[in-house]
Amino acid sequence: MDLMQQLKGLSSANEFLEFFGITYDERVVNVNRLHILKRFYQYLHKAEGLAYTAGVLLSFAALAGVLADGQMLMCGGFGLVGIPDKLIRAVREAGVKNLVCVSNNAGIDGAGLGLLLETGQVKKMISSYVGENKTFAKLYLEGKLEIEFNPQGTLAERCRAGGAGIPAFYTKTGVGTEVAEGKETKIFDGQEYVMERGLFGDVALVKAWKGDKSGNLVYRKAARNFNPMMAT
């Protein structure tokens, strides 16, 4: 049996990786190596839409099992840098709806979270910037999309706090502005602070360069941005 026949005879993507020496015991995933093997596996099996998780190659279709209507999705990225684009497409294909998406921004038309806005899967956006997206503006003006604005640093801390199990915290950012309307305020050392709630997401969509089986992630350059907070 030649090499090509052996490869086509492998029953799963996991066996394919093990054939090339990438085992479950490998602590650090070499993403570049996996990327090459993934493309070769797709060529052999015409399998589009594969994902990496804990050193194992999986179908994005398998991720649909953790998605449900009405969930809060914590989405990494800044603009279009470091966005989990393949995971966002998997959410779109899963067809879940009434989602609350927490992200620095709402993507743009045809990219990022803009893909979920186009299909009407997002009920509410919790963001700090939502410009450059005509679909977002149209949905909002038609009353089909809710928006909760946050100062960017406050949004980052709300995500981190929720991941750390902290229900709320106080900050001076936004005091005396519309951001503080309807929220509890308190005086500390003669200064007024506004209380912000931590965000407790159901599913986090993040993009990393490397990862291990314990869930530790390494981000590449500016793609780090909001991803660590969403992964907390």
XYZ file of N, CA and C in Angstrom:
696
model
N 0.853 -1.208 0.000
C 0.000 0.000 0.000
C 0.881 1.248 0.000
N 0.665 2.142 -0.980
C 1.494 3.332 -1.040
C 1.024 4.368 -0.017
N 1.787 5.447 0.096
C 1.517 6.461 1.114
C 0.137 7.088 0.940
N -0.255 7.430 -0.293
C -1.526 8.076 -0.518
C -2.684 7.182 -0.101
N -2.567 5.891 -0.371
C -3.623 4.954 0.029
C -3.712 4.861 1.544
N -2.546 4.870 2.218
C -2.541 4.831 3.676
C -3.235 6.053 4.256
N -2.937 7.224 3.705
C -3.521 8.461 4.215
C -5.028 8.496 3.992
N -5.467 8.069 2.806
C -6.897 8.078 2.532
C -7.635 7.045 3.381
N -6.906 6.056 3.866
C -7.516 5.014 4.681
C -7.709 5.412 6.134
N -7.121 6.537 6.541
C -7.285 6.989 7.922
C -8.725 7.457 8.123
N -9.317 7.037 9.233
C -10.752 7.257 9.432
C -11.106 8.612 10.024
N -10.128 9.334 10.559
C -10.442 10.622 11.163
C -9.269 11.571 11.023
N -9.553 12.852 11.239
C -8.498 13.851 11.199
C -7.507 13.635 12.329
N -7.980 13.135 13.465
C -7.086 12.878 14.589
C -6.057 11.800 14.238
N -6.513 10.728 13.581
C -5.585 9.685 13.141
C -4.591 10.249 12.135
N -5.056 11.172 11.321
C -4.200 11.799 10.325
C -3.050 12.537 11.007
N -3.363 13.285 12.083
C -2.333 14.014 12.810
C -1.359 13.054 13.479
N -1.885 11.990 14.074
C -1.026 11.022 14.749
C -0.091 10.334 13.754
N -0.570 10.146 12.528
C 0.254 9.534 11.494
C 1.515 10.348 11.259
N 1.392 11.687 11.404
C 2.526 12.575 11.207
C 3.227 12.927 12.522
N 2.938 12.186 13.577
C 3.678 12.350 14.825
C 3.148 13.387 15.780
N 1.965 13.952 15.533
C 1.370 14.902 16.470
C 0.370 14.137 17.326
N 0.715 13.882 18.572
C -0.080 13.038 19.451
C -0.809 13.858 20.499
N -1.678 13.180 21.237
C -2.427 13.826 22.309
C -1.497 14.294 23.430
N -0.325 13.701 23.533
C 0.602 14.033 24.615
C 1.482 15.230 24.291
N 1.402 15.720 23.068
C 2.209 16.879 22.707
C 1.676 18.102 23.425
N 2.487 18.728 24.251
C 2.006 19.804 25.115
C 1.761 21.107 24.363
N 2.615 21.446 23.428
C 2.480 22.715 22.717
C 2.173 22.444 21.250
N 1.125 23.028 20.769
C 0.701 22.824 19.383
C 1.499 23.736 18.457
N 2.095 23.170 17.450
C 2.763 23.958 16.424
C 1.729 24.292 15.352
N 1.187 25.495 15.435
C 0.068 25.856 14.569
C 0.458 25.873 13.096
N 1.671 26.313 12.786
C 2.095 26.344 11.384
C 2.112 24.937 10.790
N 2.602 23.980 11.572
C 2.651 22.601 11.109
C 1.237 22.044 10.926
N 0.367 22.341 11.869
C -1.016 21.885 11.785
C -1.721 22.483 10.575
N -1.400 23.740 10.278
C -2.045 24.403 9.146
C -1.715 23.678 7.844
N -0.482 23.307 7.661
C -0.073 22.596 6.453
C -0.781 21.250 6.367
N -0.827 20.524 7.482
C -1.470 19.220 7.489
C -2.972 19.340 7.269
N -3.555 20.393 7.822
C -4.988 20.596 7.638
C -5.319 20.750 6.160
N -4.533 21.572 5.468
C -4.778 21.796 4.058
C -4.633 20.495 3.256
N -3.657 19.673 3.616
C -3.448 18.416 2.923
C -4.609 17.465 3.190
N -5.082 17.463 4.425
C -6.222 16.613 4.787
C -7.468 17.051 4.010
N -7.652 18.358 3.884
C -8.792 18.862 3.117
C -8.696 18.421 1.657
N -7.497 18.452 1.126
C -7.290 18.046 -0.266
C -7.677 16.588 -0.467
N -7.302 15.744 0.495
C -7.584 14.320 0.368
C -9.058 13.993 0.575
N -9.663 14.661 1.511
C -11.020 14.297 1.910
C -12.070 15.338 1.534
N -11.648 16.415 0.883
C -12.571 17.490 0.518
C -13.346 17.964 1.751
N -12.630 18.045 2.890
C -13.267 18.427 4.156
C -12.998 19.885 4.448
N -13.975 20.740 4.203
C -13.823 22.153 4.490
C -14.268 22.447 5.912
N -13.739 23.526 6.483
C -14.186 23.960 7.798
C -13.657 23.103 8.918
N -12.345 23.134 9.165
C -11.763 22.381 10.265
C -11.253 23.339 11.332
N -11.258 22.892 12.569
C -10.814 23.730 13.678
C -9.801 22.971 14.508
N -8.946 23.719 15.224
C -7.991 23.118 16.140
C -8.501 23.301 17.562
N -8.442 22.282 18.365
C -8.763 22.430 19.779
C -7.959 21.420 20.572
N -7.223 21.888 21.564
C -6.406 21.035 22.430
C -5.533 20.080 21.631
N -4.964 20.554 20.527
C -4.051 19.724 19.759
C -4.751 18.714 18.876
N -6.079 18.815 18.719
C -6.838 17.863 17.924
C -7.542 18.613 16.803
N -7.526 18.034 15.627
C -8.190 18.632 14.479
C -9.647 18.198 14.472
N -10.566 19.151 14.483
C -11.991 18.841 14.550
C -12.755 19.538 13.437
N -13.938 19.039 13.151
C -14.827 19.712 12.220
C -15.526 20.844 12.956
N -15.705 21.986 12.272
C -16.436 23.088 12.888
C -17.872 22.675 13.185
N -18.371 21.696 12.437
C -19.744 21.243 12.673
C -19.895 20.704 14.090
N -18.807 20.134 14.640
C -18.870 19.588 15.994
C -19.038 20.683 17.036
N -18.622 21.915 16.696
C -18.728 23.016 17.645
C -20.165 23.477 17.824
N -21.022 23.123 16.889
C -22.421 23.535 16.982
C -23.093 22.974 18.225
N -22.526 21.904 18.776
C -23.105 21.280 19.956
C -23.058 22.146 21.199
N -22.195 23.166 21.223
C -22.102 24.026 22.408
C -22.863 25.333 22.211
N -23.458 25.503 21.050
C -24.180 26.744 20.748
C -25.679 26.572 20.960
N -26.337 27.658 21.387
C -27.788 27.623 21.595
C -28.356 29.022 21.420
N -29.631 29.105 21.119
C -30.298 30.400 20.987
C -30.214 31.183 22.288
N -30.041 32.508 22.171
C -30.065 33.372 23.336
C -28.783 33.442 24.135
N -27.723 32.809 23.669
C -26.461 32.821 24.417
C -25.750 34.164 24.302
N -24.864 34.421 25.285
C -23.967 35.567 25.216
C -22.625 35.081 24.693
N -22.208 35.627 23.560
C -20.937 35.251 22.944
C -19.900 36.333 23.212
N -18.763 35.937 23.779
C -17.648 36.847 24.014
C -16.697 36.714 22.830
N -16.567 37.764 22.040
C -15.829 37.682 20.780
C -14.561 38.537 20.816
N -13.415 37.907 20.630
C -12.146 38.613 20.623
C -11.940 39.397 19.335
N -10.872 40.188 19.322
C -10.539 40.960 18.133
C -10.656 42.455 18.349
N -9.996 43.193 17.473
C -10.034 44.658 17.491
C -10.093 45.096 16.047
N -11.231 45.672 15.649
C -11.412 45.913 14.222
C -11.502 44.568 13.528
N -10.640 44.334 12.546
C -10.575 43.030 11.895
C -9.291 42.283 12.250
N -8.568 42.798 13.249
C -7.318 42.161 13.678
C -7.595 41.200 14.829
N -7.182 39.965 14.668
C -7.345 38.988 15.734
C -8.768 38.502 15.915
N -9.616 38.690 14.902
C -10.990 38.214 15.043
C -11.054 36.706 14.750
N -11.891 35.985 15.473
C -12.037 34.541 15.239
C -12.959 34.295 14.049
N -12.493 34.648 12.855
C -13.354 34.651 11.680
C -13.964 33.292 11.360
N -13.169 32.227 11.490
C -13.698 30.891 11.173
C -14.760 30.466 12.187
N -14.559 30.818 13.443
C -15.552 30.484 14.462
C -16.847 31.274 14.249
N -16.710 32.527 13.846
C -17.897 33.336 13.567
C -18.692 32.721 12.419
N -17.984 32.236 11.398
C -18.677 31.578 10.288
C -19.366 30.294 10.754
N -18.742 29.586 11.698
C -19.353 28.369 12.236
C -20.641 28.704 12.990
N -20.638 29.822 13.713
C -21.846 30.258 14.414
C -22.938 30.591 13.400
N -22.541 31.247 12.336
C -23.505 31.600 11.285
C -24.137 30.343 10.694
N -23.303 29.354 10.404
C -23.806 28.113 9.812
C -24.673 27.325 10.788
N -24.404 27.467 12.090
C -25.198 26.755 13.094
C -26.627 27.291 13.161
N -26.821 28.551 12.742
C -28.167 29.112 12.678
C -28.761 29.551 14.002
N -27.967 29.580 15.075
C -28.495 30.030 16.366
C -28.857 31.508 16.270
N -29.847 31.922 17.069
C -30.339 33.299 16.947
C -30.554 33.926 18.315
N -30.995 35.194 18.301
C -31.214 35.969 19.533
C -29.949 36.025 20.399
N -28.812 36.179 19.738
C -27.531 36.186 20.438
C -27.210 37.576 20.985
N -26.534 37.593 22.123
C -25.959 38.822 22.665
C -24.460 38.734 22.414
N -23.925 39.598 21.590
C -22.502 39.545 21.243
C -21.734 40.651 21.958
N -20.718 40.241 22.698
C -19.844 41.178 23.403
C -18.542 41.264 22.618
N -18.248 42.444 22.109
C -17.050 42.610 21.286
C -16.670 44.077 21.244
N -15.399 44.338 21.025
C -14.953 45.718 20.895
C -15.724 46.436 19.797
N -16.077 45.705 18.733
C -16.776 46.318 17.612
C -17.741 45.314 16.990
N -18.483 45.773 16.016
C -19.491 44.925 15.373
C -19.053 44.444 13.998
N -17.754 44.451 13.730
C -17.275 44.027 12.426
C -17.634 45.028 11.344
N -17.542 44.596 10.115
C -17.941 45.436 8.986
C -18.870 44.609 8.103
N -19.440 45.239 7.097
C -20.314 44.492 6.185
C -19.528 43.370 5.511
N -19.990 42.148 5.706
C -19.366 41.006 5.043
C -18.182 40.409 5.773
N -17.853 40.894 6.958
C -16.710 40.350 7.684
C -16.917 40.490 9.190
N -16.258 39.611 9.943
C -16.381 39.645 11.397
C -17.820 39.413 11.834
N -18.228 40.075 12.898
C -19.592 39.915 13.395
C -20.629 40.467 12.423
N -20.162 41.210 11.432
C -21.070 41.671 10.389
C -21.775 40.513 9.694
N -21.124 39.340 9.674
C -21.729 38.155 9.064
C -22.964 37.702 9.830
N -22.932 37.831 11.153
C -24.072 37.430 11.975
C -25.172 38.489 11.952
N -24.775 39.745 11.766
C -25.775 40.804 11.651
C -26.563 40.654 10.353
N -25.886 40.246 9.296
C -26.542 40.079 8.001
C -27.645 39.033 8.056
N -27.463 38.009 8.865
C -28.449 36.924 8.955
C -29.449 37.138 10.082
N -29.357 38.267 10.767
C -30.317 38.568 11.828
C -30.184 37.685 13.054
N -28.990 37.148 13.294
C -28.799 36.236 14.426
C -28.476 36.960 15.731
N -28.159 38.249 15.646
C -27.761 39.010 16.832
C -28.926 39.866 17.328
N -29.247 39.708 18.606
C -30.316 40.507 19.217
C -29.762 41.778 19.845
N -28.532 41.684 20.388
C -27.961 42.824 21.107
C -26.447 42.821 20.972
N -25.873 44.016 20.824
C -24.427 44.185 20.800
C -23.999 44.961 22.037
N -22.977 44.468 22.723
C -22.342 45.194 23.824
C -20.941 45.528 23.340
N -20.707 46.795 23.003
C -19.473 47.182 22.312
C -19.014 48.566 22.735
N -17.841 48.938 22.222
C -17.347 50.292 22.442
C -17.277 51.079 21.131
N -17.386 50.379 19.986
C -17.326 51.052 18.690
C -18.114 50.233 17.679
N -19.011 50.869 16.952
C -19.836 50.118 15.996
C -19.905 50.817 14.638
N -18.943 51.666 14.329
C -18.942 52.358 13.043
C -18.546 51.445 11.902
N -18.622 51.958 10.691
C -18.181 51.257 9.483
C -19.015 50.031 9.162
N -20.252 49.980 9.659
C -21.097 48.824 9.391
C -22.506 49.313 9.042
N -22.811 49.346 7.744
C -24.111 49.832 7.292
C -25.244 48.911 7.741
N -24.964 47.611 7.789
C -25.989 46.660 8.227
C -26.367 46.917 9.673
N -25.354 47.167 10.505
C -25.616 47.473 11.911
C -26.513 48.703 12.029
N -26.162 49.777 11.326
C -26.930 51.016 11.392
C -28.373 50.793 10.955
N -28.563 50.038 9.883
C -29.899 49.776 9.362
C -30.737 49.009 10.387
N -30.178 47.959 10.970
C -30.911 47.157 11.953
C -31.260 47.974 13.188
N -30.311 48.798 13.621
C -30.548 49.607 14.819
C -31.667 50.629 14.571
N -31.618 51.305 13.455
C -32.612 52.328 13.139
C -34.000 51.724 12.925
N -34.032 50.461 12.512
C -35.312 49.768 12.313
C -35.826 49.140 13.604
N -35.065 49.289 14.702
C -35.484 48.724 15.979
C -35.304 47.224 16.086
N -34.450 46.656 15.232
C -34.237 45.208 15.226
C -32.969 44.790 15.969
N -32.241 45.761 16.504
C -30.983 45.464 17.186
C -30.795 46.403 18.365
N -30.464 45.843 19.514
C -30.183 46.635 20.706
C -28.683 46.906 20.783
N -28.310 48.015 21.404
C -26.896 48.346 21.569
C -26.647 48.852 22.974
N -25.584 48.384 23.578
C -25.136 48.875 24.881
C -23.698 49.343 24.717
N -23.514 50.673 24.760
C -22.184 51.235 24.577
C -21.396 51.216 25.883
N -20.089 50.987 25.756
C -19.176 51.005 26.895
C -17.903 51.727 26.511
N -17.322 52.520 27.425
C -15.957 52.992 27.181
C -15.062 51.760 26.996
N -14.073 51.861 26.133
C -13.306 50.676 25.759
C -12.623 49.993 26.954
N -12.015 50.780 27.839
C -11.373 50.184 29.005
C -12.374 49.526 29.937
N -13.551 50.139 30.070
C -14.606 49.565 30.900
C -15.072 48.241 30.329
N -15.219 48.171 29.003
C -15.635 46.926 28.363
C -14.620 45.812 28.623
N -13.329 46.135 28.489
C -12.285 45.139 28.732
C -12.351 44.627 30.162
N -12.557 45.528 31.128
C -12.607 45.109 32.529
C -13.890 44.344 32.841
N -14.993 44.696 32.209
C -16.234 43.944 32.417
C -16.063 42.489 31.971
N -15.370 42.298 30.859
C -15.117 40.939 30.363
C -14.185 40.188 31.307
N -13.096 40.844 31.712
C -12.144 40.200 32.623
C -12.785 39.888 33.963
N -13.585 40.835 34.471
C -14.221 40.651 35.774
C -15.163 39.455 35.756
N -15.975 39.344 34.715
C -16.888 38.211 34.633
C -16.150 36.891 34.624
N -15.050 36.833 33.872
C -14.263 35.603 33.819
C -13.631 35.254 35.146
N -13.363 36.282 35.969
C -12.752 36.061 37.279
C -13.794 35.872 38.379
N -15.077 35.869 37.993
C -16.142 35.672 38.975
C -16.496 36.905 39.770
N -16.118 38.082 39.266
C -16.397 39.346 39.959
C -17.683 39.938 39.388
N -18.750 40.048 40.180
C -20.039 40.496 39.648
C -20.096 41.972 39.287
N -19.287 42.809 39.948
C -19.346 44.252 39.681
C -18.075 44.931 40.186
N -17.836 46.142 39.705
C -16.682 46.927 40.141
C -17.018 48.404 39.942
N -16.219 49.279 40.518
C -16.424 50.729 40.399
C -15.316 51.351 39.563
N -15.701 52.343 38.750
C -14.732 53.071 37.930
C -15.146 54.527 37.820
N -14.180 55.410 37.622
C -14.480 56.838 37.437
C -14.884 57.131 35.997
N -14.549 56.231 35.083
C -14.850 56.459 33.669
C -16.350 56.521 33.434
N -16.812 57.604 32.863
C -18.225 57.749 32.535
C -19.051 58.488 33.555
N -18.462 58.815 34.707
C -19.202 59.548 35.739
C -19.663 60.896 35.183
N -20.933 61.222 35.399
C -21.466 62.494 34.928
C -21.854 62.513 33.463
N -21.814 61.367 32.802
C -22.185 61.281 31.386
C -23.354 60.307 31.227
N -23.804 60.143 29.977
C -24.894 59.211 29.702
C -24.510 57.780 30.076
N -23.229 57.484 30.077
C -22.766 56.136 30.426
C -23.209 55.746 31.831
N -23.285 56.730 32.722
C -23.612 56.451 34.124
C -25.105 56.510 34.426
N -25.912 56.884 33.454
C -27.346 57.025 33.702
C -27.975 55.695 34.106
N -28.728 55.719 35.223
C -29.409 54.524 35.705
C -28.523 53.554 36.461
N -27.252 53.912 36.659
C -26.323 53.021 37.357
C -26.015 53.557 38.754
N -25.676 52.662 39.638
C -25.334 53.043 41.006
C -23.991 53.769 41.036
N -23.930 54.840 41.820
C -22.660 55.546 42.016
C -22.324 55.560 43.500
N -21.051 55.767 43.796
C -20.605 55.758 45.186
C -19.378 56.652 45.324
N -19.232 57.254 46.501
C -18.095 58.131 46.770
C -17.002 57.351 47.496
N -15.795 57.394 46.941
C -14.609 56.799 47.566
C -13.551 57.892 47.675
N -13.092 58.158 48.895
C -12.044 59.166 49.117
C -12.392 60.498 48.448
N -13.671 60.858 48.530
C -14.101 62.143 47.989
C -14.325 62.175 46.496
N -14.158 61.030 45.816
C -14.338 60.967 44.362
C -15.532 60.065 44.032
N -16.304 60.490 43.022
C -17.474 59.713 42.623
C -17.097 58.633 41.608
N -17.631 57.443 41.809
C -17.391 56.304 40.924
C -18.726 55.701 40.510
N -18.758 55.097 39.337
C -19.961 54.426 38.853
C -19.732 52.919 38.868
N -20.772 52.180 39.223
C -20.651 50.726 39.282
C -20.961 50.118 37.918
N -20.101 49.209 37.489
C -20.297 48.468 36.245
C -20.371 46.975 36.564
N -21.209 46.253 35.845
C -21.382 44.826 36.080
C -20.403 44.012 35.246
N -19.913 42.911 35.837
C -19.088 41.984 35.080
C -19.943 41.267 34.043
N -19.335 40.831 32.958
C -20.043 40.122 31.896
C -19.724 38.631 31.967
N -20.760 37.824 32.119
C -20.596 36.380 32.232
C -21.106 35.721 30.946
N -20.185 35.413 30.053
C -20.566 34.849 28.761
C -20.839 33.366 28.822
N -21.552 32.877 27.807
C -21.833 31.443 27.677
C -20.769 30.744 26.834
N -20.307 31.435 25.789
C -19.304 30.871 24.881
C -18.335 31.981 24.498
N -17.045 31.684 24.485
C -16.035 32.658 24.055
C -15.458 32.231 22.707
N -15.412 33.172 21.782
C -14.795 32.949 20.473
C -13.497 33.737 20.438
N -12.373 33.041 20.431
C -11.083 33.719 20.463
C -10.181 33.184 19.357
N -9.183 33.993 19.011
C -8.205 33.582 18.014
C -6.818 33.661 18.643
N -6.101 32.538 18.624
C -4.751 32.487 19.196
C -3.794 31.876 18.183
N -2.522 32.099 18.419
C -1.485 31.570 17.526
C -1.093 30.151 17.933
N -0.939 29.923 19.242
C -0.594 28.605 19.763
C -1.427 28.316 21.003
N -1.602 27.035 21.291
C -2.309 26.653 22.497
C -1.866 25.287 22.957
N -2.141 24.946 24.217
C -1.828 23.606 24.697
C -3.082 22.949 25.251
N -2.948 21.698 25.698
C -4.107 20.922 26.130
C -4.702 21.439 27.430
N -3.981 22.296 28.138
C -4.502 22.871 29.377
C -5.269 24.169 29.128
N -5.297 24.596 27.887
C -6.034 25.811 27.552
C -5.202 27.076 27.575
N -3.882 26.962 27.778
C -3.015 28.144 27.726
C -2.840 28.579 26.270
N -2.914 29.872 26.036
C -2.860 30.392 24.678
C -1.745 31.410 24.497
N -1.188 31.447 23.307
C -0.180 32.440 22.928
C -0.744 33.212 21.743
N -0.721 34.528 21.838
C -1.273 35.369 20.779
C -0.144 35.994 19.970
N -0.425 36.273 18.724
C 0.606 36.804 17.830
C 0.445 38.314 17.648
N 1.420 39.054 18.194
C 1.512 40.506 18.018
C 0.189 41.199 18.372
N -0.282 42.109 17.499
C -1.468 42.913 17.812
C -2.745 42.091 17.842
N -2.687 40.844 17.371
C -3.876 39.995 17.397
C -4.262 39.609 18.822
N -3.409 39.940 19.782
C -3.744 39.654 21.177
C -4.976 40.466 21.614
N -4.911 41.779 21.461
C -5.957 42.742 21.816
C -6.974 42.237 22.840
N -8.238 42.055 22.452
C -9.295 41.673 23.395
C -9.392 40.162 23.626
N -8.618 39.369 22.918
C -8.761 37.920 23.038
C -8.499 37.367 24.446
N -7.452 37.825 25.163
C -7.241 37.276 26.526
C -8.406 37.528 27.466
N -9.014 38.710 27.389
C -10.153 38.999 28.258
C -11.346 38.101 27.937
N -11.560 37.863 26.648
C -12.694 37.003 26.261
C -12.447 35.550 26.653
N -11.183 35.142 26.678
C -10.852 33.766 27.005
C -10.820 33.486 28.511
N -10.917 34.561 29.323
C -10.796 34.402 30.777
C -11.877 33.490 31.326
